[in-house]
mmCIF file of C-alpha atoms and ligand atoms in Angstrom:
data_model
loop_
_atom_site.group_PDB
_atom_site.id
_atom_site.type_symbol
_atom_site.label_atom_id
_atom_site.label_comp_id
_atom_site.label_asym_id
_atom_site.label_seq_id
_atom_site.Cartn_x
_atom_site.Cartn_y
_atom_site.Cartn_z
ATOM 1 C CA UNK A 14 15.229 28.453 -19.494
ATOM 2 C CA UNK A 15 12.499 27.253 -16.642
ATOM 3 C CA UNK A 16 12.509 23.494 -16.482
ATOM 4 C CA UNK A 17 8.849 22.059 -16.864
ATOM 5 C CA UNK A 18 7.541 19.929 -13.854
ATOM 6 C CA UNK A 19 4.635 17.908 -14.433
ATOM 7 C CA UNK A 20 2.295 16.649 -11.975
ATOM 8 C CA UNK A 21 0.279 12.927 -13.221
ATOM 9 C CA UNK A 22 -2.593 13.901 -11.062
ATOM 10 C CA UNK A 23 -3.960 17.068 -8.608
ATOM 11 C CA UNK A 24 -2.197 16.511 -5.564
ATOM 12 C CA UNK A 25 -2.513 18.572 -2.376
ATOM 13 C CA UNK A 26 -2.368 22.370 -3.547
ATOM 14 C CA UNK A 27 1.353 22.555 -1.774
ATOM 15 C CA UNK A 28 2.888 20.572 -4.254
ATOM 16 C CA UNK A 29 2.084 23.593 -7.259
ATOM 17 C CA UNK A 30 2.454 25.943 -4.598
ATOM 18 C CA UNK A 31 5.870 24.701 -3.869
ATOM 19 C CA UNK A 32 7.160 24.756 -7.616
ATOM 20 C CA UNK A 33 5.392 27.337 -9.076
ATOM 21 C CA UNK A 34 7.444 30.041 -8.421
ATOM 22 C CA UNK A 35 10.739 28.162 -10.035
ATOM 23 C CA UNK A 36 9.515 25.952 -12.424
ATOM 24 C CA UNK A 37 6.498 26.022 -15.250
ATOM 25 C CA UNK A 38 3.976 23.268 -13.670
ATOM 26 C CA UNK A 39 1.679 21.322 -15.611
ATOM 27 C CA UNK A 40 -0.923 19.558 -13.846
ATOM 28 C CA UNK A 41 -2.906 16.076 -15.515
ATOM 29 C CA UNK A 42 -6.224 15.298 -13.868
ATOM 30 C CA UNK A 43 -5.961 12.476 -11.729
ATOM 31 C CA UNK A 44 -6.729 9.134 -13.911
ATOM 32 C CA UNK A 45 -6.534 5.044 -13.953
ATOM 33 C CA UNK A 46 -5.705 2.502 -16.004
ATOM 34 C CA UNK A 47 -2.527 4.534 -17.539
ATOM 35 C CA UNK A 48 -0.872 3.164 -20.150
ATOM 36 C CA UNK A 49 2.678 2.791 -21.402
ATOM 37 C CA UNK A 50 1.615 5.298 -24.367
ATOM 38 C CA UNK A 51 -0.061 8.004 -22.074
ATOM 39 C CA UNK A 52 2.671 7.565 -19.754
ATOM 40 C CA UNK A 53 5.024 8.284 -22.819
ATOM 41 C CA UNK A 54 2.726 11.088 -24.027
ATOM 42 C CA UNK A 55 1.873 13.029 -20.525
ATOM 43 C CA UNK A 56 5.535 13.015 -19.450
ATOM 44 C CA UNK A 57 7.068 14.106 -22.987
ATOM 45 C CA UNK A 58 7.711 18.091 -22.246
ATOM 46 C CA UNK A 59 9.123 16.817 -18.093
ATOM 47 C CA UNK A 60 12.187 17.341 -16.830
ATOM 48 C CA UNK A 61 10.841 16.321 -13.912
ATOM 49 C CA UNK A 62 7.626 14.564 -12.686
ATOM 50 C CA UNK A 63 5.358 13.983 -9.326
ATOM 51 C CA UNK A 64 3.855 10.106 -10.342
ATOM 52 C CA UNK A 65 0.894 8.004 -9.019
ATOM 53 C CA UNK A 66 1.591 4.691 -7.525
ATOM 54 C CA UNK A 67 -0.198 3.190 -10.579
ATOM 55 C CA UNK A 68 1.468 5.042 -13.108
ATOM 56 C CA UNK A 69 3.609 2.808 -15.088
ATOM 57 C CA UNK A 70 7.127 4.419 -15.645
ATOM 58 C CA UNK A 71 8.631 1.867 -17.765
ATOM 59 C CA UNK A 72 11.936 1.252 -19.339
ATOM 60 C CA UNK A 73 10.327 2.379 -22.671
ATOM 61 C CA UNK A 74 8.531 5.552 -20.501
ATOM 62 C CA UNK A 75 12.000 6.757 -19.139
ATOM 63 C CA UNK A 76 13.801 5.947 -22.678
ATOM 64 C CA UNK A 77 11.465 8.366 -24.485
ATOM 65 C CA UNK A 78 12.100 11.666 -22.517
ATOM 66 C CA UNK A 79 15.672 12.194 -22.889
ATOM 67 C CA UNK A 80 15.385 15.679 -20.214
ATOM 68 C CA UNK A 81 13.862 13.843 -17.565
ATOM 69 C CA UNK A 82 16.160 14.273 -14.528
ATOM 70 C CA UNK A 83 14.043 12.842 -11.725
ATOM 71 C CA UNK A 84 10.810 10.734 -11.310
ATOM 72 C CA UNK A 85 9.497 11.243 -7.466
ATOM 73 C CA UNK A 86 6.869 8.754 -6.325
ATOM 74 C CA UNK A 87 4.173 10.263 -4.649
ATOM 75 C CA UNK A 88 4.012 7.394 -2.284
ATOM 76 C CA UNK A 89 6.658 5.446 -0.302
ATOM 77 C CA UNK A 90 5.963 2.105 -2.158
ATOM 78 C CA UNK A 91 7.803 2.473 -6.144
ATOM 79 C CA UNK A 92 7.038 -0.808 -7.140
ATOM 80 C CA UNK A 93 5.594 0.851 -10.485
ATOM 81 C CA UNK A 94 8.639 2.537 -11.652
ATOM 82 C CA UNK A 95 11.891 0.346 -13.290
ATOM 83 C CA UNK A 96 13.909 1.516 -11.118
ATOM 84 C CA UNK A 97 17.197 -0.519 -13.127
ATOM 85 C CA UNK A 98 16.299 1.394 -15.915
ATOM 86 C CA UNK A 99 16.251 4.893 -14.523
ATOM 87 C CA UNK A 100 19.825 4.225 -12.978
ATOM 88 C CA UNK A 101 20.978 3.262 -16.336
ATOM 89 C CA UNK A 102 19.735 6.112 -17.712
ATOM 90 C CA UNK A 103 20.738 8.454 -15.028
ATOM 91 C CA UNK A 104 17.158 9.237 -13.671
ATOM 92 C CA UNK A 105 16.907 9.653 -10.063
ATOM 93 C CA UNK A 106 13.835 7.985 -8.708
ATOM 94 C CA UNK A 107 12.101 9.367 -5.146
ATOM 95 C CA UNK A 108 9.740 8.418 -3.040
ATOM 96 C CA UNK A 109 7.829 9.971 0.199
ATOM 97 C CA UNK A 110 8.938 7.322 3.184
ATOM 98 C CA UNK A 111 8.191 7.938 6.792
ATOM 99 C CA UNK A 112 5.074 10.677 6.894
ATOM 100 C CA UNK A 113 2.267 8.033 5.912
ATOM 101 C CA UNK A 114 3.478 5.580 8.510
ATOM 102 C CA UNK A 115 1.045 6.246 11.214
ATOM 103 C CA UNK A 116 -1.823 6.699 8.715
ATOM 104 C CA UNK A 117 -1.216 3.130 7.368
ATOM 105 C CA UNK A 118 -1.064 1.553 10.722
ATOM 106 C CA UNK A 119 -3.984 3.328 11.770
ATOM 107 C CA UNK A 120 -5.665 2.147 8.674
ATOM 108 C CA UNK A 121 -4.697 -1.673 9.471
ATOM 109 C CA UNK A 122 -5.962 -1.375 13.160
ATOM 110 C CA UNK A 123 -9.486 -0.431 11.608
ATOM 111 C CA UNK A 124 -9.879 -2.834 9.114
ATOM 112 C CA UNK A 125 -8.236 -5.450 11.688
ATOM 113 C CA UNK A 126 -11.326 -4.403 13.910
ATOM 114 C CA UNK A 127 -13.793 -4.112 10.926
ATOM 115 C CA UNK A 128 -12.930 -7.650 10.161
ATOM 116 C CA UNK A 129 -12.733 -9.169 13.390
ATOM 117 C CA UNK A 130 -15.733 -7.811 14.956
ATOM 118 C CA UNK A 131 -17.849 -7.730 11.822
ATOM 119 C CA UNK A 132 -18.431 -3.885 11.492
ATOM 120 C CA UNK A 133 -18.874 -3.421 8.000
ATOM 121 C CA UNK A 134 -21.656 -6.775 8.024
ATOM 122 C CA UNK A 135 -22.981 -4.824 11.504
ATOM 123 C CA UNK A 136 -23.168 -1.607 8.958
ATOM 124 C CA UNK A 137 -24.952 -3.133 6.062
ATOM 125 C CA UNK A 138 -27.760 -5.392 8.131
ATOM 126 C CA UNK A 139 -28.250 -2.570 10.333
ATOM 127 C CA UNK A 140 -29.136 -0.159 7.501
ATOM 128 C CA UNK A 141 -31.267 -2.970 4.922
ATOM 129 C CA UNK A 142 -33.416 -4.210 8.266
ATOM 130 C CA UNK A 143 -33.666 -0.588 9.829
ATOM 131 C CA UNK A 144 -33.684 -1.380 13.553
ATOM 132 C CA UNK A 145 -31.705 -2.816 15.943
ATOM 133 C CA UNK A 146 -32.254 -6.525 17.500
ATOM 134 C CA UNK A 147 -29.877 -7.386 20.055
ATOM 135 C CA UNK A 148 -29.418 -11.094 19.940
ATOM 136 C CA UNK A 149 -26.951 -13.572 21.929
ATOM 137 C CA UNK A 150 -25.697 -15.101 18.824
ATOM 138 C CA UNK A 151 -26.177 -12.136 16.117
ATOM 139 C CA UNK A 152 -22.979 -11.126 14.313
ATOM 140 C CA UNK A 153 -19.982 -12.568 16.979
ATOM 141 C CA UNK A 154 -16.794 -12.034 15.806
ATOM 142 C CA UNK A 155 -12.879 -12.727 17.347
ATOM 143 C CA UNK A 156 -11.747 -10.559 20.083
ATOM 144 C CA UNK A 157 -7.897 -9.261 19.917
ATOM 145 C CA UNK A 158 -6.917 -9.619 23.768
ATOM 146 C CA UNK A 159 -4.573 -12.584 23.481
ATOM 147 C CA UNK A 160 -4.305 -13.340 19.952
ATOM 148 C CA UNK A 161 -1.469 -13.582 17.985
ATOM 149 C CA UNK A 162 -0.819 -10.836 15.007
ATOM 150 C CA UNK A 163 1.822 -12.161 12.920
ATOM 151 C CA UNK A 164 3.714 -9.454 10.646
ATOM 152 C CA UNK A 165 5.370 -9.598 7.530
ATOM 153 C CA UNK A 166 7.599 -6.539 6.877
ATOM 154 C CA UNK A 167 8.582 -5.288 10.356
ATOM 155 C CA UNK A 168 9.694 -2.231 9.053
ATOM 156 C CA UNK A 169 8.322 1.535 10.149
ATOM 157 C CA UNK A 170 4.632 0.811 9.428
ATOM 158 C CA UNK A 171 4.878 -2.812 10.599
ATOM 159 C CA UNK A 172 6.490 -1.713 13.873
ATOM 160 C CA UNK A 173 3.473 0.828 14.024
ATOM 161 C CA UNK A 174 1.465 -1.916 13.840
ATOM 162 C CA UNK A 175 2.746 -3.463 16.649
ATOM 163 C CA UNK A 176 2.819 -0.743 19.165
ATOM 164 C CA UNK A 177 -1.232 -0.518 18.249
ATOM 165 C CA UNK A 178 -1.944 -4.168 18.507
ATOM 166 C CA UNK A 179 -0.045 -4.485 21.529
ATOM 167 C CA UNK A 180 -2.545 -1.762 23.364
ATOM 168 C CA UNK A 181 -5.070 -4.273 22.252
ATOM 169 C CA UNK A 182 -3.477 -6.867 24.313
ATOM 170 C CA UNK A 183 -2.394 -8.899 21.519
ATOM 171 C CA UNK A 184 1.218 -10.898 21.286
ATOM 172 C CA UNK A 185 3.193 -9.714 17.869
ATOM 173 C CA UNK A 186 5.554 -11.939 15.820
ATOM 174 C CA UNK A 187 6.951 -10.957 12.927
ATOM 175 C CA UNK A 188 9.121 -13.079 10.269
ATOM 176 C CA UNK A 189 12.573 -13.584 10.902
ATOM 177 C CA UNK A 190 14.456 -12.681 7.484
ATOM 178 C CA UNK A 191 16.897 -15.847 6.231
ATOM 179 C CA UNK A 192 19.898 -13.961 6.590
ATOM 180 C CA UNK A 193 21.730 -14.459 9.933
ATOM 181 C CA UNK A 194 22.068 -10.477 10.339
ATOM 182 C CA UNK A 195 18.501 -9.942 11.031
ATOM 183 C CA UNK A 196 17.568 -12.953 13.193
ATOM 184 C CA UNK A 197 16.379 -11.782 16.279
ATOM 185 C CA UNK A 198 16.542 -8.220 15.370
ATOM 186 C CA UNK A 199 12.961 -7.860 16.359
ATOM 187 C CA UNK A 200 11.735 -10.019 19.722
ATOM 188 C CA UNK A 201 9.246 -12.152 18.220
ATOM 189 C CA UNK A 202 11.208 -12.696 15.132
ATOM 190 C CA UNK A 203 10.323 -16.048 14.275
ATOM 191 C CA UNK A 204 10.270 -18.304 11.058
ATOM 192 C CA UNK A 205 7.409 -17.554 8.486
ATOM 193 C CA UNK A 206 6.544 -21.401 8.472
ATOM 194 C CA UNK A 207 5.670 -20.849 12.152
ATOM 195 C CA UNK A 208 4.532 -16.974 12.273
ATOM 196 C CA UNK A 209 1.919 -18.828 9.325
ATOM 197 C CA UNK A 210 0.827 -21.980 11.433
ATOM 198 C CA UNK A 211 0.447 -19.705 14.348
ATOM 199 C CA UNK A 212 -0.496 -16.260 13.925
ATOM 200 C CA UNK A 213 -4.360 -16.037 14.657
ATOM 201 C CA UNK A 214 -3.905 -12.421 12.208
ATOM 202 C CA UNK A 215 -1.542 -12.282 9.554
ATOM 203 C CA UNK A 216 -1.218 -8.315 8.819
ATOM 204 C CA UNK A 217 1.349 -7.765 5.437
ATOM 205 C CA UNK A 218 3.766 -4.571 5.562
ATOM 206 C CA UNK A 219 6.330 -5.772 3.012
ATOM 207 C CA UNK A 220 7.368 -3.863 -0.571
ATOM 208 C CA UNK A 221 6.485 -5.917 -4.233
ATOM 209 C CA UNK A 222 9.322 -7.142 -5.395
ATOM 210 C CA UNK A 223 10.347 -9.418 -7.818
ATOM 211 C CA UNK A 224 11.047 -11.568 -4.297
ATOM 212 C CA UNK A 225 7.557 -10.936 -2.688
ATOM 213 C CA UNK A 226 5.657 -11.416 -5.486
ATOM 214 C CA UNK A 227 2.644 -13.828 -4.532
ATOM 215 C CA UNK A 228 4.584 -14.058 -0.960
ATOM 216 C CA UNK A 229 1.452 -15.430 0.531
ATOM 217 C CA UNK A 230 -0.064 -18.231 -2.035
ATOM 218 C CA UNK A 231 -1.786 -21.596 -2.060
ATOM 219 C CA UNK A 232 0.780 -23.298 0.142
ATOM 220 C CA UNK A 233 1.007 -20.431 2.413
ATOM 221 C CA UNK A 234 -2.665 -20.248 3.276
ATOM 222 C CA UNK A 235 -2.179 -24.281 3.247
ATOM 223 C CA UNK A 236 0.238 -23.561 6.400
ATOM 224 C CA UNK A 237 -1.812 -21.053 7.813
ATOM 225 C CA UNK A 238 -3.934 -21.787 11.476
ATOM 226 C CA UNK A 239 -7.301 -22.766 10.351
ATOM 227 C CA UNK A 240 -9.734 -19.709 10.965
ATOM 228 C CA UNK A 241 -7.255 -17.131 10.567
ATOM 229 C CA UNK A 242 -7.564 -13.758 9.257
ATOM 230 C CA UNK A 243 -5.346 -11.644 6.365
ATOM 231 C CA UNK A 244 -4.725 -8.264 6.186
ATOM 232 C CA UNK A 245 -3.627 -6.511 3.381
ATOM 233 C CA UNK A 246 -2.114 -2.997 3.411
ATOM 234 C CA UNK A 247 0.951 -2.886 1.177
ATOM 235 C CA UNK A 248 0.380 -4.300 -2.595
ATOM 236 C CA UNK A 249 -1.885 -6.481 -3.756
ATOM 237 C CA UNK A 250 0.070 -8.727 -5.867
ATOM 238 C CA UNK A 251 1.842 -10.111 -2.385
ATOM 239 C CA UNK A 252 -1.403 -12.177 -2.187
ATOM 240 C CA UNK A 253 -2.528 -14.486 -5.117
ATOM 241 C CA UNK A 254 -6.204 -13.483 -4.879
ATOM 242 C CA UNK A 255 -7.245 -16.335 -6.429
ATOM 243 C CA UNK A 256 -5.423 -18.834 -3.666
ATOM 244 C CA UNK A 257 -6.823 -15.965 -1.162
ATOM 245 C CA UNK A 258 -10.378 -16.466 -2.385
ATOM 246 C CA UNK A 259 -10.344 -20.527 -2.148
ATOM 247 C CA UNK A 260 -8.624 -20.122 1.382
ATOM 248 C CA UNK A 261 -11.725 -17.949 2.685
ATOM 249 C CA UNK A 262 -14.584 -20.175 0.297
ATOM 250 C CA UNK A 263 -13.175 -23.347 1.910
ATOM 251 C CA UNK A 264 -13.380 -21.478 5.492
ATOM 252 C CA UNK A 265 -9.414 -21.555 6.125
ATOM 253 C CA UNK A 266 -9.293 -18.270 6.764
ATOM 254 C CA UNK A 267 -12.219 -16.919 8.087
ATOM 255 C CA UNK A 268 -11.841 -13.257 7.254
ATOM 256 C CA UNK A 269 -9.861 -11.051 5.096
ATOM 257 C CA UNK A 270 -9.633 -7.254 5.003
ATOM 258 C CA UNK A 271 -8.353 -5.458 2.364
ATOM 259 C CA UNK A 272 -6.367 -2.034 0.800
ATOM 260 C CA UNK A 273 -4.618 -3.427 -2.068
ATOM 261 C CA UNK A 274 -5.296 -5.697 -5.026
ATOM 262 C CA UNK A 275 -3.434 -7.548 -6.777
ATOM 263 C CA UNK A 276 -4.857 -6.340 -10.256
ATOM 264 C CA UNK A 277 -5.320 -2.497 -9.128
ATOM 265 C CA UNK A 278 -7.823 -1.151 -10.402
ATOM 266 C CA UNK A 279 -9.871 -4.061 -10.493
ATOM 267 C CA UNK A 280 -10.706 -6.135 -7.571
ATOM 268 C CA UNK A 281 -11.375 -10.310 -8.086
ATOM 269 C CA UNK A 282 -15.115 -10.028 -7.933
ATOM 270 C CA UNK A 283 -15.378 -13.308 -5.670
ATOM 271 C CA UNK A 284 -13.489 -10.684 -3.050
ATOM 272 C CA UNK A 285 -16.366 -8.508 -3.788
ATOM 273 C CA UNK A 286 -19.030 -10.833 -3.443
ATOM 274 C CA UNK A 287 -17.928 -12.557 -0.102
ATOM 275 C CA UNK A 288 -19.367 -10.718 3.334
ATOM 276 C CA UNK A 289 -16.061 -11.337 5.773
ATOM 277 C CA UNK A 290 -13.722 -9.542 3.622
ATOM 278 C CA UNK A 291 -13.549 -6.026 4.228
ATOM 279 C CA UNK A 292 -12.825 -4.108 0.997
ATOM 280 C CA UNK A 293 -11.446 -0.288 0.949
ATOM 281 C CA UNK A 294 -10.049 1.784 -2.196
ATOM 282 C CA UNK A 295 -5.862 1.754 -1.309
ATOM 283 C CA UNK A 296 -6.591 4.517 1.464
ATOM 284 C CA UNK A 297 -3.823 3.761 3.757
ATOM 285 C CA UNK A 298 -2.352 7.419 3.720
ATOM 286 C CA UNK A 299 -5.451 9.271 3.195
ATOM 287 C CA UNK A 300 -5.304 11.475 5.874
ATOM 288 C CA UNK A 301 -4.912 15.199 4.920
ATOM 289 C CA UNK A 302 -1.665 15.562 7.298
ATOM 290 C CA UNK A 303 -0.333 12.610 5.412
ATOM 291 C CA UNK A 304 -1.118 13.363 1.901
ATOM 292 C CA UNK A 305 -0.194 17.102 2.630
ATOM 293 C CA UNK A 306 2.794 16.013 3.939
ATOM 294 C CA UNK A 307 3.634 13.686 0.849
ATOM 295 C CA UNK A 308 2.856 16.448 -1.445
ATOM 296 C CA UNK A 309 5.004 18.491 0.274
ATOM 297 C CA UNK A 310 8.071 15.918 -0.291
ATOM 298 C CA UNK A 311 7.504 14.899 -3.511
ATOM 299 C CA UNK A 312 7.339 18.603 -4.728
ATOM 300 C CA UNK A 313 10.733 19.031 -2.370
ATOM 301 C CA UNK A 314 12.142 16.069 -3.611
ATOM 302 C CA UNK A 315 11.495 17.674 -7.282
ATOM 303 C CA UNK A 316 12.797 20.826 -6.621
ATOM 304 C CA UNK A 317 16.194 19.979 -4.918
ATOM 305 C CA UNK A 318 16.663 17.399 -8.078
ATOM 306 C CA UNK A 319 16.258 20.421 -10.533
ATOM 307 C CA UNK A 320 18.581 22.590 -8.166
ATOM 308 C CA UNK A 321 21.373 20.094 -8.990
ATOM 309 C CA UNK A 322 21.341 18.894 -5.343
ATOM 310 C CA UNK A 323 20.040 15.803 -3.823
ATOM 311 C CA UNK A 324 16.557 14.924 -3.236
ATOM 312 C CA UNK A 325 15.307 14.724 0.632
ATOM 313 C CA UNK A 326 14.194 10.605 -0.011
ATOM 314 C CA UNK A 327 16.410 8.957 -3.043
ATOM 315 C CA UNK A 328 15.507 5.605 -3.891
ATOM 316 C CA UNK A 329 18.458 5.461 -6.346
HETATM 317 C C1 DGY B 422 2.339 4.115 -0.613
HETATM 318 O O1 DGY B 422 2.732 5.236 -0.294
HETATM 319 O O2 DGY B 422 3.070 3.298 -1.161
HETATM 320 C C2 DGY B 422 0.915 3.778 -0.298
HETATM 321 O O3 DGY B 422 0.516 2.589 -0.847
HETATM 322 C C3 DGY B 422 -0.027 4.880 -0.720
HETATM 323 O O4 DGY B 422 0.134 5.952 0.074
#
């Protein structure tokens, strides 16, 4: 009997390609705004599945499919899948770590430099007026050389992160976890009251977790240097937009730029109405080595799974 593997969405051609010849492959157009039910429905004939980040794989999801073996994330971040469930039901859960890291932090060096030096404004004013007007005060912006970036999450894409803003001359802390174990793991590992009060750039390269959840709220922006700037490549919901909004209407932070949201696939439309936040659709790995390469891991993850061996990236 061939297992049946199916894919939420069309991902990179390699995936198929890689499971094609074993396995009978059944391929959903890519969609949004998935429910529990289609969820439940689209994944009924799996043993196996390749799942968006937005896909919600549930408790009640996993519980319906009694043959699903493994779930593999096609993305590093999982935050979308109940992971306590699917070890209580014996469901191994993958993701695709390591291959998107250098698209992400190249991602948060452009929007850190669409932000700061106004770019996107530069883009839009440039196009509605049709010429160009140099002027001695016409769009300024922040430079980098000498600021402080302050990182949350110094793990592989945050450390990417660093190595780029350092090139740009800029001085990189990054939060200092409470445990005793990690402090001063990292140089520049300092407390997030202080990487807050005075980072000049606060760039966010942590997971959503139960933990993280609204990480950076009301009384963090409260804390934050005056003028500052947020960016936002990891989830949305470690930002409570609507704290994030009053910070930039009231002019404590002076510019945001953002990947994620906290209500995916909507975005808060005060975000969408202010002129120094940057906005982009969650494109941190869209490159086409990255995404080929994450195809080509979840599909491997997929197929060692339904080989009875381990997958290449197990989250549990
Ligand atoms: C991830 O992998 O978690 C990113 O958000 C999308 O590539």
């Amino acid at each position: 009997m061939k297992y049946t593997v199916v894919l939420t969405a069309a991902f990179p051609k390699v995936a198929r390609e890689l499971l094609a010849g074993e396995f009978d492959v059944i391929e959903h157009p890519t969609e949004h705004g998935r429910s529990e039910e289609d969820m439940i429905t689209i994944l009924a004939e799996a043993d196996a599945a390749i799942t968006l980040l937005q896909d919600p794989v549930t408790r009640r999801v996993l519980e319906s499919n009694p043959n699903l073996r493994i779930v593999s994330n096609f993305a590093v971040g999982y935050n979308n899948i109940d992971v306590d469930a699917a070890r209580e039901l014996g469901i191994a859960v993958a993701n695709t770590p390591g291959v998107l890291t250098e698209a992400t932090a190249d991602l948060t060096m452009a929007l850190l430099l669409a932000v700061t030096r106004r770019v996107v404004e530069g883009d839009a004013e440039t196009r509605t007026l049709q010429r160009c007007d140099w002027e001695p005060l016409k769009l300024l912006g922040a430079s980098l050389q000498d600021k402080r970036l302050g990182i949350i999450g110094m793990g592989r894409i945050g450390s990417a992160v660093a190595t780029r803003a350092r090139a740009f001359g800029m001085e990189v802390v990054s939060v200092r976890r409470g445990d005793a174990a990690s402090a001063g793991k990292h140089a520049g590992a300092i407390s997030m009251d202080d990487l807050l009060a005075t980072s000049d750039i606060l760039s966010i390269h942590a997971p959503l977790t139960r933990e993280t959840h609204h990480l950076i709220d009301a009384a963090a922006f409260a804390k934050m240097k005056r003028g500052a700037y947020l960016i936002n490549t990891s989830r949305g919901a470690l930002v409570d937009e609507n704290a994030l909004c009053n910070a930039l209407d009231s002019g404590q932070l002076r510019g945001a730029a953002l990947d994620v949201y906290e209500h995916e696939p909507q975005i808060n439309p005060r975000l969408l109405a202010m002129k120094n936040v940057v906005i982009v659709p969650h494109i941190g790995s869209a490159t086409e080595e990255a995404r080929n390469a994450m195809a080509r891991i979840a599909a491997t993850n997929v197929l060692l799974v339904l080989r009875g061996q381990e997958p290449l990236y197990k989250v549990i």
